[in-house]
């Protein structure tokens, strides 16, 4: 018999990674008595684990009684944090311990914990006491008032860092700026997107496929979750007393890769492919009509007159296909002849402005940059296709039409 078995530590049987890449938090099967689940990711935090568990328990007992749980997710730490945590469960029945093997990383550890969580609200806090435990109460208060997400922030009034060097501050803010540049609609929603201390309503991330990389799980939640109401609670990032940080340069690279991955996953690539396909069909219509109308063997109209008719026919063709296919989901929410006519008018305008842009680009490249005219034209067409798509998404088929209740 191993000493582990004698200690009753079999409950911390290693958890193997599940097959497949994405991580999903599934809806709860039935009604749960747990309202809040706090995940504490650990790697070599044996010296901190007892203290963080004690402090959180002391704080949360008052507002929640037995309606909460703490979940330690340890990545098989060499200092046997998992063992220390499991030993604590005797005094803390609301504490659960997961020991992961074959998988490492803060973000995925957090999601693993959430997957095991039974609360309708789920949270994360560092184990090393750099996140002041008492702020948990402020986060809980905000979620109780209705927030979908409550973030502990260093960058709101009352928040800060203890005594970071200028270099570390610049690094942290620089990372935030890059995030703002790549994902303004995600990173810009909170003042401290780097925070690893927050609470989120389970419903906001239920069933959502998450695929984080590195440390910054909050960005994944903001980028993929269904989050409307966000609250921020100030906190001061404390200095570490026990153990050491696991931050390495590799994590900065992983952060950048995470941003790019999220950026790409948020691009409407499928839609763009459909849009470009429709555009190609328009070229066929344009060419065919130009031949039928202007060719000496057919109708032999003047070139300008033929081109105008051909181009307009192509625009109408493209509108029809885009309405019926590319933007079908959006169009079906705005039925009737009038909205359709409005969409068509805007489409027409965008195409016209695209044509002007196309001509200007072609001229600049050909006349001023001395480029080959066909290469210049191909580049101009590619740019204008992107421009048209972007404008059309914004103007013609707006995916975000807000109809106030009762109004039509
Ligand atoms: N399970 C698991 N696996 N836990 C990990 C891993 C891992 O691979 N790496 C780190 N942790 C745990 C640590 O044990 C600690 O509890 C917490 O994650 C934070 O790790 P630190 O190494 O202490 O990070 P930090 O002090 O630089 O904090 C930074 O990241 C936080 C994210 O939680 C800062 O950016 C904080 O603002 C941020 O909140
Ligand atoms: Mn830390």
Short mmCIF file of C-alpha atoms and ligand atoms in Angstrom, two decimals:
data_model
loop_
_atom_site.label_atom_id
_atom_site.label_comp_id
_atom_site.label_asym_id
_atom_site.label_seq_id
_atom_site.Cartn_x
_atom_site.Cartn_y
_atom_site.Cartn_z
CA UNK A 1 0.00 0.00 0.00
CA UNK A 2 1.38 3.38 -0.99
CA UNK A 3 1.47 6.21 1.56
CA UNK A 4 -0.80 8.14 -0.79
CA UNK A 5 -3.56 5.60 -0.46
CA UNK A 6 -3.11 5.59 3.32
CA UNK A 7 -3.60 9.38 3.28
CA UNK A 8 -6.85 8.95 1.43
CA UNK A 9 -5.52 10.93 -1.50
CA UNK A 10 -6.98 8.66 -4.14
CA UNK A 11 -9.59 11.30 -4.75
CA UNK A 12 -6.93 13.30 -6.55
CA UNK A 13 -6.59 10.79 -9.31
CA UNK A 14 -4.77 12.41 -12.22
CA UNK A 15 -7.10 13.87 -14.83
CA UNK A 16 -6.12 13.17 -18.41
CA UNK A 17 -6.76 15.75 -21.14
CA UNK A 18 -9.98 15.01 -23.05
CA UNK A 19 -9.77 14.44 -26.80
CA UNK A 20 -10.28 17.41 -29.12
CA UNK A 21 -8.91 20.93 -28.91
CA UNK A 22 -11.79 23.17 -27.86
CA UNK A 23 -12.92 23.66 -24.29
CA UNK A 24 -16.59 24.04 -23.49
CA UNK A 25 -18.40 24.74 -20.27
CA UNK A 26 -21.64 22.76 -20.57
CA UNK A 27 -24.97 23.78 -19.05
CA UNK A 28 -25.76 22.26 -15.66
CA UNK A 29 -27.83 19.08 -15.82
CA UNK A 30 -30.27 19.99 -13.07
CA UNK A 31 -30.73 22.64 -10.41
CA UNK A 32 -27.56 23.12 -8.44
CA UNK A 33 -27.32 24.15 -4.79
CA UNK A 34 -24.07 25.94 -5.66
CA UNK A 35 -24.28 29.59 -6.64
CA UNK A 36 -20.59 30.40 -6.93
CA UNK A 37 -17.61 28.29 -7.98
CA UNK A 38 -14.16 29.81 -7.48
CA UNK A 39 -11.34 28.19 -9.44
CA UNK A 40 -7.82 28.51 -8.04
CA UNK A 41 -5.20 27.46 -10.61
CA UNK A 42 -1.92 26.36 -9.05
CA UNK A 43 1.54 25.41 -10.06
CA UNK A 44 4.03 25.06 -7.23
CA UNK A 45 1.93 26.95 -4.71
CA UNK A 46 2.19 24.49 -1.82
CA UNK A 47 3.20 27.33 0.49
CA UNK A 48 0.23 29.50 -0.43
CA UNK A 49 -2.63 27.09 -0.86
CA UNK A 50 -3.68 26.79 2.80
CA UNK A 51 -3.74 30.54 3.26
CA UNK A 52 -5.76 31.37 0.15
CA UNK A 53 -8.29 28.64 0.94
CA UNK A 54 -8.60 29.85 4.53
CA UNK A 55 -9.06 33.51 3.52
CA UNK A 56 -11.60 32.81 0.79
CA UNK A 57 -13.60 30.54 3.06
CA UNK A 58 -13.66 33.13 5.82
CA UNK A 59 -14.91 35.75 3.37
CA UNK A 60 -17.45 33.73 1.41
CA UNK A 61 -19.07 31.88 4.31
CA UNK A 62 -20.97 35.03 5.29
CA UNK A 63 -22.76 35.89 2.04
CA UNK A 64 -23.03 32.36 0.66
CA UNK A 65 -23.11 29.84 3.51
CA UNK A 66 -22.69 26.45 1.90
CA UNK A 67 -23.77 27.63 -1.56
CA UNK A 68 -20.26 27.92 -2.96
CA UNK A 69 -17.28 25.74 -3.80
CA UNK A 70 -13.56 26.25 -4.26
CA UNK A 71 -11.84 24.24 -6.98
CA UNK A 72 -8.08 23.93 -7.05
CA UNK A 73 -6.72 22.93 -10.46
CA UNK A 74 -3.14 21.84 -10.10
CA UNK A 75 -0.92 20.79 -12.98
CA UNK A 76 0.81 17.98 -11.16
CA UNK A 77 3.16 20.40 -9.38
CA UNK A 78 6.57 19.03 -8.43
CA UNK A 79 6.07 20.56 -4.96
CA UNK A 80 2.91 18.46 -4.63
CA UNK A 81 0.50 21.35 -4.27
CA UNK A 82 -2.28 18.90 -5.19
CA UNK A 83 -1.43 16.81 -2.15
CA UNK A 84 -1.43 19.78 0.18
CA UNK A 85 -4.75 20.92 -1.28
CA UNK A 86 -6.32 17.50 -0.96
CA UNK A 87 -5.26 17.34 2.69
CA UNK A 88 -7.20 20.56 3.29
CA UNK A 89 -10.46 19.04 2.06
CA UNK A 90 -10.88 17.36 5.45
CA UNK A 91 -11.40 20.75 7.07
CA UNK A 92 -12.98 22.37 4.04
CA UNK A 93 -15.69 20.15 2.58
CA UNK A 94 -16.51 22.78 -0.06
CA UNK A 95 -12.99 22.43 -1.48
CA UNK A 96 -12.40 20.19 -4.49
CA UNK A 97 -9.08 19.36 -6.07
CA UNK A 98 -8.26 18.48 -9.66
CA UNK A 99 -4.81 17.22 -10.52
CA UNK A 100 -4.12 17.48 -14.22
CA UNK A 101 -1.40 15.47 -15.87
CA UNK A 102 -0.22 15.61 -19.44
CA UNK A 103 -1.49 19.17 -19.79
CA UNK A 104 -0.10 22.46 -18.57
CA UNK A 105 -1.04 26.09 -18.82
CA UNK A 106 -2.92 28.62 -16.78
CA UNK A 107 -5.79 29.35 -19.18
CA UNK A 108 -6.67 25.74 -19.90
CA UNK A 109 -6.38 24.89 -16.20
CA UNK A 110 -8.96 27.56 -15.44
CA UNK A 111 -11.40 26.21 -18.03
CA UNK A 112 -10.90 22.67 -16.73
CA UNK A 113 -11.92 23.96 -13.32
CA UNK A 114 -14.96 25.71 -14.76
CA UNK A 115 -15.97 22.50 -16.50
CA UNK A 116 -16.05 20.77 -13.15
CA UNK A 117 -17.81 23.73 -11.51
CA UNK A 118 -21.46 23.46 -10.47
CA UNK A 119 -22.13 27.11 -9.75
CA UNK A 120 -24.28 29.45 -11.80
CA UNK A 121 -21.50 31.99 -11.38
CA UNK A 122 -17.89 30.99 -11.92
CA UNK A 123 -14.72 32.79 -10.91
CA UNK A 124 -10.95 32.65 -10.98
CA UNK A 125 -8.31 33.94 -8.59
CA UNK A 126 -4.55 33.41 -8.41
CA UNK A 127 -3.36 31.17 -5.58
CA UNK A 128 -0.37 33.29 -4.64
CA UNK A 129 -2.28 36.03 -2.73
CA UNK A 130 -1.26 38.69 -5.25
CA UNK A 131 -4.99 39.03 -5.84
CA UNK A 132 -6.40 40.34 -2.53
CA UNK A 133 -9.06 37.79 -1.52
CA UNK A 134 -11.42 40.43 -0.06
CA UNK A 135 -12.07 41.84 -3.55
CA UNK A 136 -14.02 38.63 -4.22
CA UNK A 137 -16.87 40.12 -2.19
CA UNK A 138 -16.96 43.20 -4.43
CA UNK A 139 -17.03 40.99 -7.52
CA UNK A 140 -19.84 38.90 -6.05
CA UNK A 141 -21.81 42.03 -5.24
CA UNK A 142 -21.56 43.25 -8.83
CA UNK A 143 -22.66 39.91 -10.27
CA UNK A 144 -25.51 39.79 -7.76
CA UNK A 145 -26.63 43.19 -9.04
CA UNK A 146 -26.86 41.72 -12.53
CA UNK A 147 -23.43 42.02 -14.16
CA UNK A 148 -22.56 39.22 -16.59
CA UNK A 149 -18.89 39.77 -15.87
CA UNK A 150 -17.13 41.44 -12.91
CA UNK A 151 -13.42 42.11 -13.35
CA UNK A 152 -10.94 43.04 -10.64
CA UNK A 153 -9.00 45.90 -12.22
CA UNK A 154 -5.70 47.61 -11.48
CA UNK A 155 -6.59 50.46 -13.78
CA UNK A 156 -9.69 52.00 -12.25
CA UNK A 157 -9.78 54.54 -9.42
CA UNK A 158 -8.47 52.82 -6.30
CA UNK A 159 -6.57 50.12 -8.16
CA UNK A 160 -2.88 49.75 -8.92
CA UNK A 161 0.29 47.73 -8.59
CA UNK A 162 2.53 47.64 -5.54
CA UNK A 163 6.02 48.46 -6.63
CA UNK A 164 6.56 47.44 -10.21
CA UNK A 165 9.57 48.67 -12.13
CA UNK A 166 9.00 51.09 -15.02
CA UNK A 167 10.02 48.28 -17.37
CA UNK A 168 7.36 45.91 -16.07
CA UNK A 169 4.68 48.61 -16.27
CA UNK A 170 5.62 49.42 -19.86
CA UNK A 171 5.57 45.73 -20.78
CA UNK A 172 2.14 45.30 -19.27
CA UNK A 173 0.70 48.41 -20.92
CA UNK A 174 2.41 47.60 -24.21
CA UNK A 175 0.75 44.19 -24.24
CA UNK A 176 -2.57 45.91 -23.60
CA UNK A 177 -1.98 48.37 -26.47
CA UNK A 178 -1.21 45.61 -28.95
CA UNK A 179 -4.42 43.92 -27.85
CA UNK A 180 -6.35 47.17 -28.33
CA UNK A 181 -4.95 47.53 -31.81
CA UNK A 182 -5.77 43.98 -32.90
CA UNK A 183 -9.06 43.53 -31.07
CA UNK A 184 -10.44 46.92 -30.10
CA UNK A 185 -13.97 45.57 -29.65
CA UNK A 186 -12.73 42.95 -27.19
CA UNK A 187 -9.75 44.31 -25.31
CA UNK A 188 -11.24 47.82 -25.17
CA UNK A 189 -14.25 46.71 -23.17
CA UNK A 190 -12.38 46.62 -19.87
CA UNK A 191 -9.69 48.78 -18.32
CA UNK A 192 -7.57 45.79 -17.28
CA UNK A 193 -7.85 43.05 -19.92
CA UNK A 194 -4.75 41.37 -18.43
CA UNK A 195 -6.57 40.63 -15.20
CA UNK A 196 -6.74 37.03 -14.10
CA UNK A 197 -9.18 37.83 -11.30
CA UNK A 198 -12.84 37.91 -12.28
CA UNK A 199 -16.29 36.38 -12.02
CA UNK A 200 -18.56 35.50 -14.91
CA UNK A 201 -22.10 34.25 -15.23
CA UNK A 202 -22.03 30.68 -16.40
CA UNK A 203 -24.80 31.39 -18.91
CA UNK A 204 -22.51 33.86 -20.70
CA UNK A 205 -20.01 31.16 -21.68
CA UNK A 206 -22.14 28.02 -21.71
CA UNK A 207 -21.66 25.93 -24.82
CA UNK A 208 -19.11 28.38 -26.23
CA UNK A 209 -16.04 26.73 -27.74
CA UNK A 210 -13.00 28.33 -26.11
CA UNK A 211 -9.47 27.86 -27.30
CA UNK A 212 -7.13 29.96 -25.17
CA UNK A 213 -3.38 30.05 -25.21
CA UNK A 214 -1.09 31.15 -22.41
CA UNK A 215 -2.18 33.27 -19.49
CA UNK A 216 -4.91 35.68 -20.50
CA UNK A 217 -8.13 33.78 -20.11
CA UNK A 218 -10.17 36.98 -19.65
CA UNK A 219 -9.55 37.93 -23.29
CA UNK A 220 -11.02 34.61 -24.37
CA UNK A 221 -14.09 35.16 -22.20
CA UNK A 222 -14.55 38.71 -23.53
CA UNK A 223 -13.95 37.64 -27.12
CA UNK A 224 -16.20 34.61 -27.25
CA UNK A 225 -18.69 34.94 -24.40
CA UNK A 226 -22.13 36.53 -24.59
CA UNK A 227 -21.38 39.42 -22.30
CA UNK A 228 -23.42 42.59 -22.07
CA UNK A 229 -23.05 44.05 -18.60
CA UNK A 230 -19.48 44.40 -17.34
CA UNK A 231 -18.53 45.74 -13.91
CA UNK A 232 -15.05 46.59 -12.68
CA UNK A 233 -13.84 46.51 -9.10
CA UNK A 234 -10.51 48.16 -8.18
CA UNK A 235 -7.70 46.14 -6.62
CA UNK A 236 -4.01 46.55 -5.91
CA UNK A 237 -1.81 43.77 -7.28
CA UNK A 238 0.26 42.69 -4.27
CA UNK A 239 3.83 41.48 -4.21
CA UNK A 240 4.43 37.79 -3.93
CA UNK A 241 5.57 36.57 -0.52
CA UNK A 242 5.82 32.82 -1.08
CA UNK A 243 6.79 30.86 -4.20
CA UNK A 244 7.65 32.41 -7.53
CA UNK A 245 6.04 33.68 -10.70
CA UNK A 246 5.79 31.32 -13.67
CA UNK A 247 5.93 34.10 -16.23
CA UNK A 248 8.52 33.54 -18.97
CA UNK A 249 9.19 35.21 -22.30
CA UNK A 250 7.39 32.39 -24.01
CA UNK A 251 4.16 33.65 -22.46
CA UNK A 252 4.48 36.96 -24.30
CA UNK A 253 4.71 35.09 -27.60
CA UNK A 254 1.74 32.95 -26.59
CA UNK A 255 -0.19 36.08 -25.77
CA UNK A 256 0.43 37.46 -29.28
CA UNK A 257 -0.53 34.14 -30.85
CA UNK A 258 -3.67 34.11 -28.74
CA UNK A 259 -4.62 37.60 -29.96
CA UNK A 260 -4.08 36.66 -33.60
CA UNK A 261 -6.06 33.44 -33.20
CA UNK A 262 -8.95 35.30 -31.64
CA UNK A 263 -8.77 38.02 -34.31
CA UNK A 264 -8.97 35.45 -37.12
CA UNK A 265 -11.80 33.55 -35.50
CA UNK A 266 -13.80 36.77 -35.34
CA UNK A 267 -13.43 37.59 -39.04
CA UNK A 268 -16.50 36.73 -41.13
CA UNK A 269 -14.44 34.52 -43.44
CA UNK A 270 -17.33 32.31 -44.64
CA UNK A 271 -19.34 35.36 -45.52
CA UNK A 272 -16.47 36.95 -47.34
CA UNK A 273 -15.93 33.82 -49.45
CA UNK A 274 -19.61 33.89 -50.43
CA UNK A 275 -19.37 37.60 -51.19
CA UNK A 276 -16.34 37.09 -53.42
CA UNK A 277 -18.06 34.19 -55.20
CA UNK A 278 -21.08 36.37 -55.93
CA UNK A 279 -18.69 39.09 -57.14
CA UNK A 280 -17.19 36.62 -59.63
CA UNK A 281 -20.64 35.76 -60.96
CA UNK A 282 -21.10 39.52 -61.48
CA UNK A 283 -17.99 39.62 -63.63
CA UNK A 284 -19.47 36.90 -65.85
CA UNK A 285 -22.74 38.85 -66.18
CA UNK A 286 -20.83 42.04 -66.97
CA UNK A 287 -18.62 40.40 -69.60
CA UNK A 288 -21.48 38.48 -71.22
CA UNK A 289 -23.69 41.53 -71.52
CA UNK A 290 -20.86 43.69 -72.77
CA UNK A 291 -20.39 41.15 -75.55
CA UNK A 292 -24.10 40.85 -76.36
CA UNK A 293 -24.67 44.59 -76.47
CA UNK A 294 -21.50 46.03 -77.93
CA UNK A 295 -19.99 43.37 -80.16
CA UNK A 296 -20.19 44.20 -83.89
CA UNK A 297 -21.55 40.68 -84.48
CA UNK A 298 -24.42 41.14 -82.05
CA UNK A 299 -26.20 44.40 -81.18
CA UNK A 300 -23.23 46.69 -81.85
CA UNK A 301 -24.27 49.39 -79.33
CA UNK A 302 -21.83 52.09 -78.30
CA UNK A 303 -19.25 50.96 -75.74
CA UNK A 304 -20.21 53.37 -72.91
CA UNK A 305 -23.91 52.67 -73.18
CA UNK A 306 -23.23 48.91 -73.25
CA UNK A 307 -20.89 49.08 -70.28
CA UNK A 308 -23.40 51.05 -68.17
CA UNK A 309 -26.14 48.50 -68.84
CA UNK A 310 -23.76 45.59 -68.25
CA UNK A 311 -22.43 47.03 -65.00
CA UNK A 312 -25.91 47.77 -63.68
CA UNK A 313 -27.06 44.26 -64.54
CA UNK A 314 -24.04 42.88 -62.68
CA UNK A 315 -24.89 45.02 -59.65
CA UNK A 316 -28.46 43.73 -59.69
CA UNK A 317 -27.25 40.16 -60.07
CA UNK A 318 -24.86 40.59 -57.15
CA UNK A 319 -27.51 42.19 -54.99
CA UNK A 320 -29.92 39.36 -55.63
CA UNK A 321 -27.40 36.65 -54.72
CA UNK A 322 -26.05 38.51 -51.73
CA UNK A 323 -29.54 39.05 -50.38
CA UNK A 324 -30.56 35.43 -50.98
CA UNK A 325 -27.33 33.78 -49.95
CA UNK A 326 -24.38 35.78 -48.55
CA UNK A 327 -26.45 37.78 -46.08
CA UNK A 328 -29.54 35.56 -45.97
CA UNK A 329 -29.55 35.43 -42.17
CA UNK A 330 -29.55 39.22 -41.91
CA UNK A 331 -32.03 39.78 -44.75
CA UNK A 332 -34.63 37.50 -43.25
CA UNK A 333 -34.91 39.78 -40.23
CA UNK A 334 -35.70 42.77 -42.48
CA UNK A 335 -38.41 41.47 -44.82
CA UNK A 336 -40.78 43.46 -47.05
CA UNK A 337 -40.21 45.47 -50.22
CA UNK A 338 -39.20 48.70 -48.48
CA UNK A 339 -36.26 47.42 -46.41
CA UNK A 340 -35.18 45.48 -49.46
CA UNK A 341 -35.22 48.62 -51.57
CA UNK A 342 -33.20 50.45 -48.91
CA UNK A 343 -30.64 47.65 -48.90
CA UNK A 344 -30.47 47.81 -52.68
CA UNK A 345 -30.01 51.59 -52.73
CA UNK A 346 -27.14 51.34 -50.25
CA UNK A 347 -25.60 48.46 -52.19
CA UNK A 348 -25.76 50.52 -55.34
CA UNK A 349 -24.04 53.45 -53.63
CA UNK A 350 -21.30 51.27 -52.20
CA UNK A 351 -20.66 49.72 -55.62
CA UNK A 352 -20.47 53.15 -57.17
CA UNK A 353 -17.98 54.41 -54.59
CA UNK A 354 -16.05 51.17 -55.09
CA UNK A 355 -15.87 51.83 -58.81
CA UNK A 356 -14.47 55.31 -58.19
CA UNK A 357 -11.91 53.93 -55.74
CA UNK A 358 -11.01 51.22 -58.25
CA UNK A 359 -10.35 53.81 -60.97
CA UNK A 360 -8.27 56.02 -58.68
CA UNK A 361 -6.17 53.09 -57.44
CA UNK A 362 -5.59 51.82 -60.97
CA UNK A 363 -4.47 55.27 -62.07
CA UNK A 364 -2.14 55.85 -59.15
CA UNK A 365 -0.47 52.47 -59.53
CA UNK A 366 -0.20 52.66 -63.30
CA UNK A 367 0.67 56.34 -63.78
CA UNK A 368 2.66 57.18 -60.67
CA UNK A 369 4.13 53.87 -59.56
CA UNK A 370 4.78 52.61 -63.06
CA UNK A 371 3.20 49.23 -62.43
CA UNK A 372 2.01 46.81 -65.10
CA UNK A 373 -1.63 47.72 -65.81
CA UNK A 374 -3.05 44.21 -65.29
CA UNK A 375 -1.20 43.63 -62.04
CA UNK A 376 -2.31 47.09 -60.95
CA UNK A 377 -5.89 46.24 -61.88
CA UNK A 378 -5.78 42.92 -60.03
CA UNK A 379 -4.51 44.68 -56.89
CA UNK A 380 -7.14 47.41 -57.24
CA UNK A 381 -9.90 44.81 -57.59
CA UNK A 382 -8.69 42.91 -54.53
CA UNK A 383 -8.59 46.09 -52.44
CA UNK A 384 -12.00 47.25 -53.63
CA UNK A 385 -13.54 43.84 -52.95
CA UNK A 386 -12.39 44.13 -49.33
CA UNK A 387 -13.55 47.75 -49.14
CA UNK A 388 -16.96 46.94 -50.62
CA UNK A 389 -17.43 44.02 -48.27
CA UNK A 390 -16.52 46.06 -45.22
CA UNK A 391 -18.83 48.94 -46.16
CA UNK A 392 -21.67 46.64 -47.11
CA UNK A 393 -21.47 44.78 -43.81
CA UNK A 394 -21.59 48.14 -42.04
CA UNK A 395 -24.26 49.73 -44.19
CA UNK A 396 -26.36 47.52 -46.37
CA UNK A 397 -26.90 44.30 -44.47
CA UNK A 398 -26.28 45.37 -40.94
CA UNK A 399 -26.11 42.34 -38.69
CA UNK A 400 -26.78 44.49 -35.66
CA UNK A 401 -30.13 46.07 -36.39
CA UNK A 402 -31.70 46.88 -33.07
CA UNK A 403 -35.45 46.88 -33.08
CA UNK A 404 -36.80 48.29 -29.85
CA UNK A 405 -39.59 46.12 -28.43
CA UNK A 406 -42.96 47.07 -29.89
CA UNK A 407 -41.49 49.27 -32.63
CA UNK A 408 -41.64 48.18 -36.28
N1 LIG B 1 -2.69 25.00 -13.05
C1 LIG B 1 -1.78 25.90 -13.44
N2 LIG B 1 -0.99 25.62 -14.52
N3 LIG B 1 -1.63 27.05 -12.76
C2 LIG B 1 -0.68 27.92 -13.15
C3 LIG B 1 0.14 27.70 -14.27
C4 LIG B 1 -0.03 26.48 -14.97
O1 LIG B 1 0.64 26.19 -15.96
N4 LIG B 1 0.98 28.76 -14.40
C5 LIG B 1 0.67 29.61 -13.42
N5 LIG B 1 -0.32 29.12 -12.65
C6 LIG B 1 -0.97 29.73 -11.48
C7 LIG B 1 0.01 30.17 -10.41
O2 LIG B 1 0.27 29.13 -9.50
C8 LIG B 1 -0.75 31.32 -9.79
O3 LIG B 1 -1.71 30.87 -8.87
C9 LIG B 1 -1.47 31.95 -10.97
O4 LIG B 1 -1.58 30.92 -11.93
C10 LIG B 1 -0.72 33.17 -11.56
O5 LIG B 1 0.57 32.81 -11.95
P1 LIG B 1 1.84 33.77 -11.70
O6 LIG B 1 3.02 33.12 -12.31
O7 LIG B 1 1.90 34.12 -10.25
O8 LIG B 1 1.46 35.04 -12.59
P2 LIG B 1 1.66 36.62 -12.31
O9 LIG B 1 1.92 36.90 -10.88
O10 LIG B 1 2.60 37.12 -13.32
O11 LIG B 1 0.20 37.21 -12.66
C11 LIG B 1 -0.15 37.64 -13.96
O12 LIG B 1 -1.15 36.83 -14.43
C12 LIG B 1 -2.35 36.88 -13.69
C13 LIG B 1 -3.27 35.92 -14.33
O13 LIG B 1 -3.88 35.20 -13.37
C14 LIG B 1 -0.69 39.06 -13.96
O14 LIG B 1 -0.88 39.46 -15.29
C15 LIG B 1 -1.99 39.19 -13.18
O15 LIG B 1 -2.60 40.44 -13.33
C16 LIG B 1 -2.95 38.24 -13.65
O16 LIG B 1 -4.06 38.31 -12.79
MN1 LIG B 2 1.52 35.83 -9.26
#
